[in-house]
Short mmCIF file of C-alpha atoms in Angstrom, two decimals:
data_model
loop_
_atom_site.label_atom_id
_atom_site.label_comp_id
_atom_site.label_asym_id
_atom_site.label_seq_id
_atom_site.Cartn_x
_atom_site.Cartn_y
_atom_site.Cartn_z
CA UNK A 1 98.41 98.68 58.20
CA UNK A 2 98.94 101.68 60.49
CA UNK A 3 102.41 103.20 60.51
CA UNK A 4 103.95 102.33 63.86
CA UNK A 5 106.92 104.20 65.23
CA UNK A 6 109.87 101.92 65.96
CA UNK A 7 113.23 100.78 64.66
CA UNK A 8 111.96 97.48 63.26
CA UNK A 9 108.64 96.71 61.56
CA UNK A 10 106.40 94.41 63.54
CA UNK A 11 106.31 90.79 62.27
CA UNK A 12 103.81 89.76 59.59
CA UNK A 13 102.29 87.16 61.92
CA UNK A 14 101.52 89.90 64.44
CA UNK A 15 99.57 91.76 61.77
CA UNK A 16 97.63 88.58 60.98
CA UNK A 17 96.58 88.30 64.64
CA UNK A 18 95.88 92.06 64.70
CA UNK A 19 93.64 91.83 61.63
CA UNK A 20 91.81 88.76 62.93
CA UNK A 21 91.15 90.54 66.23
CA UNK A 22 89.93 93.70 64.49
CA UNK A 23 87.51 91.71 62.31
CA UNK A 24 86.28 89.65 65.26
CA UNK A 25 85.70 92.74 67.43
CA UNK A 26 84.07 94.69 64.58
CA UNK A 27 81.49 91.91 64.36
CA UNK A 28 81.03 91.59 68.12
CA UNK A 29 77.33 92.45 68.07
CA UNK A 30 75.87 89.84 70.41
CA UNK A 31 77.29 90.99 73.73
CA UNK A 32 76.45 94.64 73.00
CA UNK A 33 72.77 93.87 72.38
CA UNK A 34 72.31 90.71 74.46
CA UNK A 35 70.44 92.36 77.35
CA UNK A 36 68.10 94.19 74.94
CA UNK A 37 67.55 91.01 72.91
CA UNK A 38 66.67 88.96 75.98
CA UNK A 39 64.22 91.47 77.42
CA UNK A 40 62.54 92.78 74.26
CA UNK A 41 62.66 89.76 71.95
CA UNK A 42 62.57 86.82 74.35
CA UNK A 43 60.49 88.53 77.05
CA UNK A 44 62.93 87.81 79.89
CA UNK A 45 62.78 89.83 83.08
CA UNK A 46 65.73 92.08 83.88
CA UNK A 47 66.74 89.66 86.62
CA UNK A 48 66.76 86.68 84.26
CA UNK A 49 68.58 88.65 81.57
CA UNK A 50 71.19 89.60 84.16
CA UNK A 51 71.57 85.95 85.11
CA UNK A 52 72.13 84.96 81.48
CA UNK A 53 74.83 87.62 81.11
CA UNK A 54 76.33 86.49 84.41
CA UNK A 55 76.49 82.92 83.09
CA UNK A 56 78.32 84.21 80.03
CA UNK A 57 80.83 85.76 82.43
CA UNK A 58 81.10 82.54 84.44
CA UNK A 59 81.72 80.61 81.24
CA UNK A 60 84.36 83.18 80.34
CA UNK A 61 86.14 82.67 83.66
CA UNK A 62 86.30 78.93 82.98
CA UNK A 63 87.28 79.62 79.37
CA UNK A 64 90.32 81.78 80.11
CA UNK A 65 91.56 79.22 82.64
CA UNK A 66 91.08 76.25 80.32
CA UNK A 67 92.33 78.25 77.33
CA UNK A 68 95.51 79.16 79.17
CA UNK A 69 96.18 75.51 80.02
CA UNK A 70 95.52 74.34 76.45
CA UNK A 71 97.68 77.15 75.05
CA UNK A 72 100.72 75.80 76.91
CA UNK A 73 100.00 72.08 76.56
CA UNK A 74 98.45 71.86 73.11
CA UNK A 75 99.65 75.01 71.37
CA UNK A 76 98.68 78.61 70.69
CA UNK A 77 97.31 78.20 67.18
CA UNK A 78 95.13 75.10 67.72
CA UNK A 79 93.68 76.56 70.92
CA UNK A 80 92.79 79.82 69.16
CA UNK A 81 91.23 77.92 66.25
CA UNK A 82 89.20 75.67 68.53
CA UNK A 83 87.97 78.61 70.60
CA UNK A 84 87.06 80.85 67.65
CA UNK A 85 85.49 78.01 65.65
CA UNK A 86 83.39 76.85 68.61
CA UNK A 87 82.34 80.41 69.40
CA UNK A 88 81.13 80.87 65.82
CA UNK A 89 78.89 77.80 66.04
CA UNK A 90 77.62 78.74 69.50
CA UNK A 91 76.70 82.25 68.30
CA UNK A 92 74.23 80.68 65.88
CA UNK A 93 73.00 78.27 68.56
CA UNK A 94 72.31 81.11 70.99
CA UNK A 95 70.32 82.93 68.31
CA UNK A 96 68.22 79.85 67.52
CA UNK A 97 67.45 78.31 70.92
CA UNK A 98 64.31 79.16 72.87
CA UNK A 99 63.49 78.78 76.52
CA UNK A 100 65.30 80.13 79.54
CA UNK A 101 67.34 77.03 80.38
CA UNK A 102 68.51 76.48 76.78
CA UNK A 103 69.54 80.12 76.44
CA UNK A 104 71.39 80.05 79.77
CA UNK A 105 73.33 76.94 78.73
CA UNK A 106 74.15 78.40 75.30
CA UNK A 107 75.29 81.70 76.84
CA UNK A 108 77.58 79.93 79.32
CA UNK A 109 79.13 77.79 76.59
CA UNK A 110 79.55 80.80 74.32
CA UNK A 111 81.35 82.68 77.10
CA UNK A 112 83.65 79.72 77.61
CA UNK A 113 84.53 79.41 73.92
CA UNK A 114 84.85 83.12 73.14
CA UNK A 115 87.07 83.95 76.12
CA UNK A 116 89.28 80.85 75.71
CA UNK A 117 90.86 82.53 72.68
CA UNK A 118 92.31 85.40 74.75
CA UNK A 119 95.24 83.54 76.39
CA UNK A 120 96.14 81.88 73.09
CA UNK A 121 96.27 85.14 71.14
CA UNK A 122 98.10 86.95 73.94
CA UNK A 123 100.72 84.20 74.15
CA UNK A 124 101.05 84.18 70.36
CA UNK A 125 101.82 87.92 70.30
CA UNK A 126 104.35 87.46 73.11
CA UNK A 127 106.05 84.67 71.15
CA UNK A 128 106.07 86.61 67.90
CA UNK A 129 107.19 90.07 69.03
CA UNK A 130 110.67 90.66 70.51
CA UNK A 131 110.78 92.10 74.02
CA UNK A 132 111.97 95.54 72.84
CA UNK A 133 108.95 95.93 70.53
CA UNK A 134 106.18 94.58 72.78
CA UNK A 135 105.10 97.96 74.14
CA UNK A 136 104.28 99.36 70.73
CA UNK A 137 102.84 96.03 69.56
CA UNK A 138 100.37 95.87 72.44
CA UNK A 139 99.64 99.57 72.01
CA UNK A 140 98.44 99.08 68.45
CA UNK A 141 96.70 95.83 69.42
CA UNK A 142 94.72 97.69 72.08
CA UNK A 143 93.83 100.27 69.42
CA UNK A 144 92.46 97.55 67.14
CA UNK A 145 90.31 96.12 69.95
CA UNK A 146 88.74 99.51 70.62
CA UNK A 147 88.32 100.39 66.96
CA UNK A 148 86.57 97.06 66.43
CA UNK A 149 84.27 97.68 69.39
CA UNK A 150 83.39 101.17 68.10
CA UNK A 151 82.57 99.76 64.65
CA UNK A 152 80.47 96.99 66.22
CA UNK A 153 78.49 99.47 68.31
CA UNK A 154 77.57 101.40 65.15
CA UNK A 155 76.87 98.44 62.88
CA UNK A 156 74.89 96.51 65.49
CA UNK A 157 72.09 99.06 65.33
CA UNK A 158 71.72 98.57 61.58
CA UNK A 159 71.93 94.79 61.85
CA UNK A 160 69.26 94.66 64.57
CA UNK A 161 66.82 96.59 62.37
CA UNK A 162 66.81 93.61 60.01
CA UNK A 163 66.00 91.22 62.87
CA UNK A 164 67.89 90.15 65.97
CA UNK A 165 68.94 86.82 64.45
CA UNK A 166 71.13 88.71 61.99
CA UNK A 167 73.16 90.00 64.94
CA UNK A 168 74.03 86.42 65.84
CA UNK A 169 74.63 85.43 62.22
CA UNK A 170 76.91 88.38 61.47
CA UNK A 171 78.84 87.84 64.70
CA UNK A 172 79.26 84.15 63.82
CA UNK A 173 80.54 84.98 60.31
CA UNK A 174 83.14 87.49 61.50
CA UNK A 175 84.30 85.11 64.25
CA UNK A 176 84.65 82.30 61.71
CA UNK A 177 86.52 84.63 59.35
CA UNK A 178 88.95 85.48 62.14
CA UNK A 179 89.52 81.76 62.68
CA UNK A 180 90.19 81.24 58.97
CA UNK A 181 92.67 84.11 58.96
CA UNK A 182 94.54 82.61 61.93
CA UNK A 183 94.55 79.22 60.18
CA UNK A 184 95.84 80.57 56.87
CA UNK A 185 98.19 83.37 57.93
CA UNK A 186 99.84 82.08 61.10
CA UNK A 187 101.86 79.10 62.21
CA UNK A 188 102.34 77.63 65.66
CA UNK A 189 104.49 80.03 67.70
CA UNK A 190 105.17 77.96 70.81
CA UNK A 191 108.97 77.55 71.06
CA UNK A 192 110.19 74.33 69.46
CA UNK A 193 111.85 72.95 72.61
CA UNK A 194 108.51 73.19 74.45
CA UNK A 195 106.69 71.40 71.65
CA UNK A 196 109.24 68.60 71.70
CA UNK A 197 109.38 68.12 75.47
CA UNK A 198 105.84 69.20 76.40
CA UNK A 199 107.33 71.33 79.14
CA UNK A 200 105.23 73.48 81.40
CA UNK A 201 104.50 74.08 85.05
CA UNK A 202 101.28 73.52 86.91
CA UNK A 203 98.64 76.05 87.85
CA UNK A 204 99.96 75.75 91.40
CA UNK A 205 103.25 77.22 90.14
CA UNK A 206 101.35 80.30 88.98
CA UNK A 207 99.71 80.59 92.41
CA UNK A 208 103.14 80.48 94.09
CA UNK A 209 104.53 83.34 91.99
CA UNK A 210 104.22 86.22 94.44
CA UNK A 211 105.47 88.83 91.97
CA UNK A 212 102.84 87.82 89.43
CA UNK A 213 100.06 87.55 92.03
CA UNK A 214 100.85 91.09 93.15
CA UNK A 215 100.62 92.23 89.54
CA UNK A 216 97.23 90.51 89.19
CA UNK A 217 95.97 92.01 92.46
CA UNK A 218 96.88 95.51 91.28
CA UNK A 219 95.12 94.86 87.97
CA UNK A 220 92.01 93.65 89.80
CA UNK A 221 91.95 96.83 91.89
CA UNK A 222 92.05 99.15 88.91
CA UNK A 223 89.66 96.94 86.89
CA UNK A 224 87.11 97.41 89.69
CA UNK A 225 87.44 101.15 89.10
CA UNK A 226 87.41 101.10 85.30
CA UNK A 227 84.35 98.87 85.02
CA UNK A 228 82.24 101.32 87.00
CA UNK A 229 81.68 103.13 83.70
CA UNK A 230 79.43 100.25 82.63
CA UNK A 231 77.32 100.06 85.77
CA UNK A 232 77.37 102.96 88.22
CA UNK A 233 78.27 105.86 85.89
CA UNK A 234 75.03 105.68 83.86
CA UNK A 235 72.99 105.50 87.08
CA UNK A 236 74.78 108.54 88.49
CA UNK A 237 74.08 110.54 85.33
CA UNK A 238 70.42 109.55 85.18
CA UNK A 239 69.98 110.72 88.78
CA UNK A 240 71.17 114.27 87.96
CA UNK A 241 68.76 113.99 86.04
CA UNK A 242 70.32 113.67 82.60
CA UNK A 243 68.69 111.67 79.76
CA UNK A 244 70.16 108.26 78.88
CA UNK A 245 71.15 109.65 75.48
CA UNK A 246 73.56 112.00 77.27
CA UNK A 247 75.35 109.03 78.78
CA UNK A 248 75.70 107.53 75.30
CA UNK A 249 77.35 110.69 74.00
CA UNK A 250 79.62 111.07 77.03
CA UNK A 251 80.81 107.47 77.07
CA UNK A 252 81.40 107.61 73.30
CA UNK A 253 84.25 110.00 74.10
CA UNK A 254 86.12 107.03 75.55
CA UNK A 255 86.15 105.13 72.27
CA UNK A 256 86.75 108.23 70.16
CA UNK A 257 89.76 109.32 72.20
CA UNK A 258 91.30 105.85 72.10
CA UNK A 259 90.80 105.45 68.35
CA UNK A 260 92.11 108.95 67.60
CA UNK A 261 94.91 109.15 70.14
CA UNK A 262 96.18 105.67 70.97
CA UNK A 263 98.62 105.37 68.10
CA UNK A 264 99.97 108.82 68.89
CA UNK A 265 101.17 107.47 72.23
CA UNK A 266 103.51 105.01 70.53
CA UNK A 267 106.40 107.45 70.25
CA UNK A 268 105.92 108.44 73.90
CA UNK A 269 105.68 104.88 75.23
CA UNK A 270 108.17 103.00 73.08
CA UNK A 271 111.21 103.90 75.22
CA UNK A 272 109.45 103.97 78.57
CA UNK A 273 109.59 101.18 81.15
CA UNK A 274 106.20 99.45 81.57
CA UNK A 275 106.74 98.85 85.29
CA UNK A 276 106.91 102.61 85.85
CA UNK A 277 104.16 103.58 83.41
CA UNK A 278 101.67 101.48 85.39
CA UNK A 279 101.77 103.56 88.61
CA UNK A 280 101.13 106.74 86.62
CA UNK A 281 98.32 105.19 84.59
CA UNK A 282 96.34 103.84 87.56
CA UNK A 283 96.59 107.12 89.45
CA UNK A 284 95.23 108.97 86.39
CA UNK A 285 92.39 106.44 86.13
CA UNK A 286 91.57 106.84 89.82
CA UNK A 287 91.69 110.63 89.49
CA UNK A 288 89.29 110.59 86.54
CA UNK A 289 86.71 108.51 88.39
CA UNK A 290 87.28 110.46 91.62
CA UNK A 291 86.42 113.72 89.85
CA UNK A 292 83.03 112.18 88.99
CA UNK A 293 82.02 112.92 92.60
CA UNK A 294 81.89 116.61 91.65
CA UNK A 295 80.31 116.22 88.18
CA UNK A 296 76.76 117.46 87.56
CA UNK A 297 76.73 118.60 83.92
CA UNK A 298 77.39 116.76 80.64
CA UNK A 299 80.55 118.81 80.04
CA UNK A 300 81.94 117.94 83.48
CA UNK A 301 81.11 114.26 83.05
CA UNK A 302 82.78 114.36 79.64
CA UNK A 303 85.91 115.88 81.18
CA UNK A 304 86.13 113.06 83.73
CA UNK A 305 85.83 110.48 80.94
CA UNK A 306 88.70 112.15 79.08
CA UNK A 307 90.90 111.97 82.19
CA UNK A 308 90.35 108.28 82.97
CA UNK A 309 90.51 107.36 79.28
CA UNK A 310 94.00 108.84 79.13
CA UNK A 311 94.93 106.63 82.07
CA UNK A 312 93.40 103.63 80.31
CA UNK A 313 95.41 104.38 77.16
CA UNK A 314 98.63 104.33 79.19
CA UNK A 315 97.60 101.33 81.26
CA UNK A 316 96.60 98.80 78.60
CA UNK A 317 99.85 98.52 76.59
CA UNK A 318 102.03 98.79 79.71
CA UNK A 319 100.02 96.07 81.45
CA UNK A 320 100.23 93.75 78.45
CA UNK A 321 103.96 94.32 77.91
CA UNK A 322 104.72 93.70 81.59
CA UNK A 323 102.50 90.61 81.62
CA UNK A 324 104.47 89.25 78.67
CA UNK A 325 107.76 89.85 80.45
CA UNK A 326 106.58 88.25 83.70
CA UNK A 327 105.36 85.08 81.99
CA UNK A 328 107.77 82.12 81.86
CA UNK A 329 107.94 80.90 78.29
CA UNK A 330 106.63 77.44 79.22
CA UNK A 331 103.60 78.93 80.97
CA UNK A 332 102.67 81.95 78.88
CA UNK A 333 99.18 80.65 78.22
CA UNK A 334 98.42 80.08 81.89
CA UNK A 335 99.80 83.46 82.89
CA UNK A 336 97.70 85.09 80.18
CA UNK A 337 94.72 83.12 81.50
CA UNK A 338 95.39 84.28 85.06
CA UNK A 339 95.47 87.89 83.91
CA UNK A 340 92.24 87.48 81.92
CA UNK A 341 90.64 85.82 84.94
CA UNK A 342 91.21 88.99 86.98
CA UNK A 343 89.11 90.89 84.44
CA UNK A 344 86.38 88.26 84.52
CA UNK A 345 86.29 88.48 88.32
CA UNK A 346 86.18 92.29 88.16
CA UNK A 347 83.27 92.18 85.70
CA UNK A 348 81.25 90.43 88.42
CA UNK A 349 82.55 92.32 91.45
CA UNK A 350 82.54 95.86 90.00
CA UNK A 351 78.75 96.26 89.65
CA UNK A 352 78.10 94.24 92.81
CA UNK A 353 80.42 96.23 95.07
CA UNK A 354 79.72 99.51 93.29
CA UNK A 355 75.99 99.08 93.77
CA UNK A 356 76.41 98.21 97.45
CA UNK A 357 78.60 101.26 98.13
CA UNK A 358 76.27 103.53 96.20
CA UNK A 359 73.16 102.25 98.01
CA UNK A 360 74.63 102.44 101.51
CA UNK A 361 77.06 105.38 101.31
CA UNK A 362 76.09 107.40 98.24
CA UNK A 363 77.66 108.44 94.94
CA UNK A 364 80.29 110.71 96.44
CA UNK A 365 81.70 107.89 98.57
CA UNK A 366 81.72 105.56 95.57
CA UNK A 367 83.72 107.90 93.35
CA UNK A 368 86.12 108.99 96.08
CA UNK A 369 86.56 105.29 96.86
CA UNK A 370 87.58 104.80 93.22
CA UNK A 371 90.18 107.54 93.70
CA UNK A 372 91.42 105.75 96.82
CA UNK A 373 91.74 102.45 94.94
CA UNK A 374 93.65 104.20 92.15
CA UNK A 375 96.08 105.79 94.60
CA UNK A 376 96.55 102.50 96.46
CA UNK A 377 97.16 100.60 93.21
CA UNK A 378 99.58 103.32 92.11
CA UNK A 379 101.61 103.05 95.32
CA UNK A 380 101.64 99.25 95.13
CA UNK A 381 102.72 99.28 91.48
CA UNK A 382 105.49 101.76 92.23
CA UNK A 383 106.85 99.77 95.17
CA UNK A 384 106.68 96.52 93.19
CA UNK A 385 108.34 97.94 90.05
CA UNK A 386 111.97 97.00 90.93
CA UNK A 387 111.05 93.38 91.75
CA UNK A 388 109.01 93.09 88.57
CA UNK A 389 111.85 94.42 86.42
CA UNK A 390 114.28 91.97 88.04
CA UNK A 391 111.88 89.12 87.27
CA UNK A 392 111.55 90.24 83.65
CA UNK A 393 115.35 90.36 83.26
CA UNK A 394 115.81 86.94 84.90
CA UNK A 395 113.17 85.28 82.72
CA UNK A 396 114.60 86.88 79.57
CA UNK A 397 118.09 85.61 80.45
CA UNK A 398 116.71 82.14 81.19
CA UNK A 399 114.87 82.09 77.86
CA UNK A 400 118.06 83.08 75.98
CA UNK A 401 120.06 80.36 77.72
CA UNK A 402 117.42 77.76 76.95
CA UNK A 403 117.26 78.81 73.30
CA UNK A 404 121.05 78.61 72.93
CA UNK A 405 121.10 75.18 74.57
CA UNK A 406 118.64 73.81 72.02
CA UNK A 407 120.54 75.06 68.97
#
């Protein structure tokens, strides 16, 4: 395992979840090549292919909500096993079915199953890792996710050369292997007093948490900016005109920088307060995308990617650590699900709103608008930081009192 700076080694169960996630992401071929598979192999129009991918996203939105509820009510481990096991089977189903309706249904169900594992794994890490170590734990977890994605992007090309079905088969095998690893190397992490009493609030309680809703709103704002790299950035580069291969090289800098540099941030982040890292990170992200308004060459585009990637590297572990602290122990799954839902919503809104702004106001307005969103999210995060830290302290004290009372 990577050497992680910190006073105490991270728990063995964390490394089991880390390894399962790395394996699962390294075999995540289907989503990377789904649009190409649908148009070239199945003969779908771009509109129909987009609808299928949208249904995957819709299924994912339902999945993170249902997965969060099951995580709290049923348990972290069984929810993760059900989600990963179902996703493995549905990968094969999606590769075998024919016809538009059948593929749409399979894609929606796959999105539901695959994304339902997120709240369970997030809650499991929060249960396993002490509060003082969560920043570095989520830092290295974010690194594993990106390393896995980078490996998948490379291996998917080789797998597709043998036939598209092997993409689905390989993805199914790695997903199943991740499930087996969770089954063999982890135990249920939900606190014992919750298992005994089946405690937990309702989804309405999440909706009434104004501190948490503000946190989610800020995350949605910056997610709308970050996800422009998947939709509007390639269009802007092609219009220069630059060849599509140039976009591939430029965007690869994002993954390379994260894989090479993320672990190096551990020493810097370990003693910093997540609530105050967030404002800095979102401003850097907004600045990186804002500078795209002035980019016209591959080198300049590459420089903008480096800037917003640095912001992303600061943002991801701080966001996850703060999310963990803001989540009441009895509702960690649902809070994780609410956070994941903001990303699912952004995955739909980012290309929709980005395309509308670009069509009606132009590229410059789009990128400067991203800068504006980053600055607004930074100000909001900064103003909200004291209230968030108070909530984290109050919930930690409440959890300690509850744990002592059950001894």
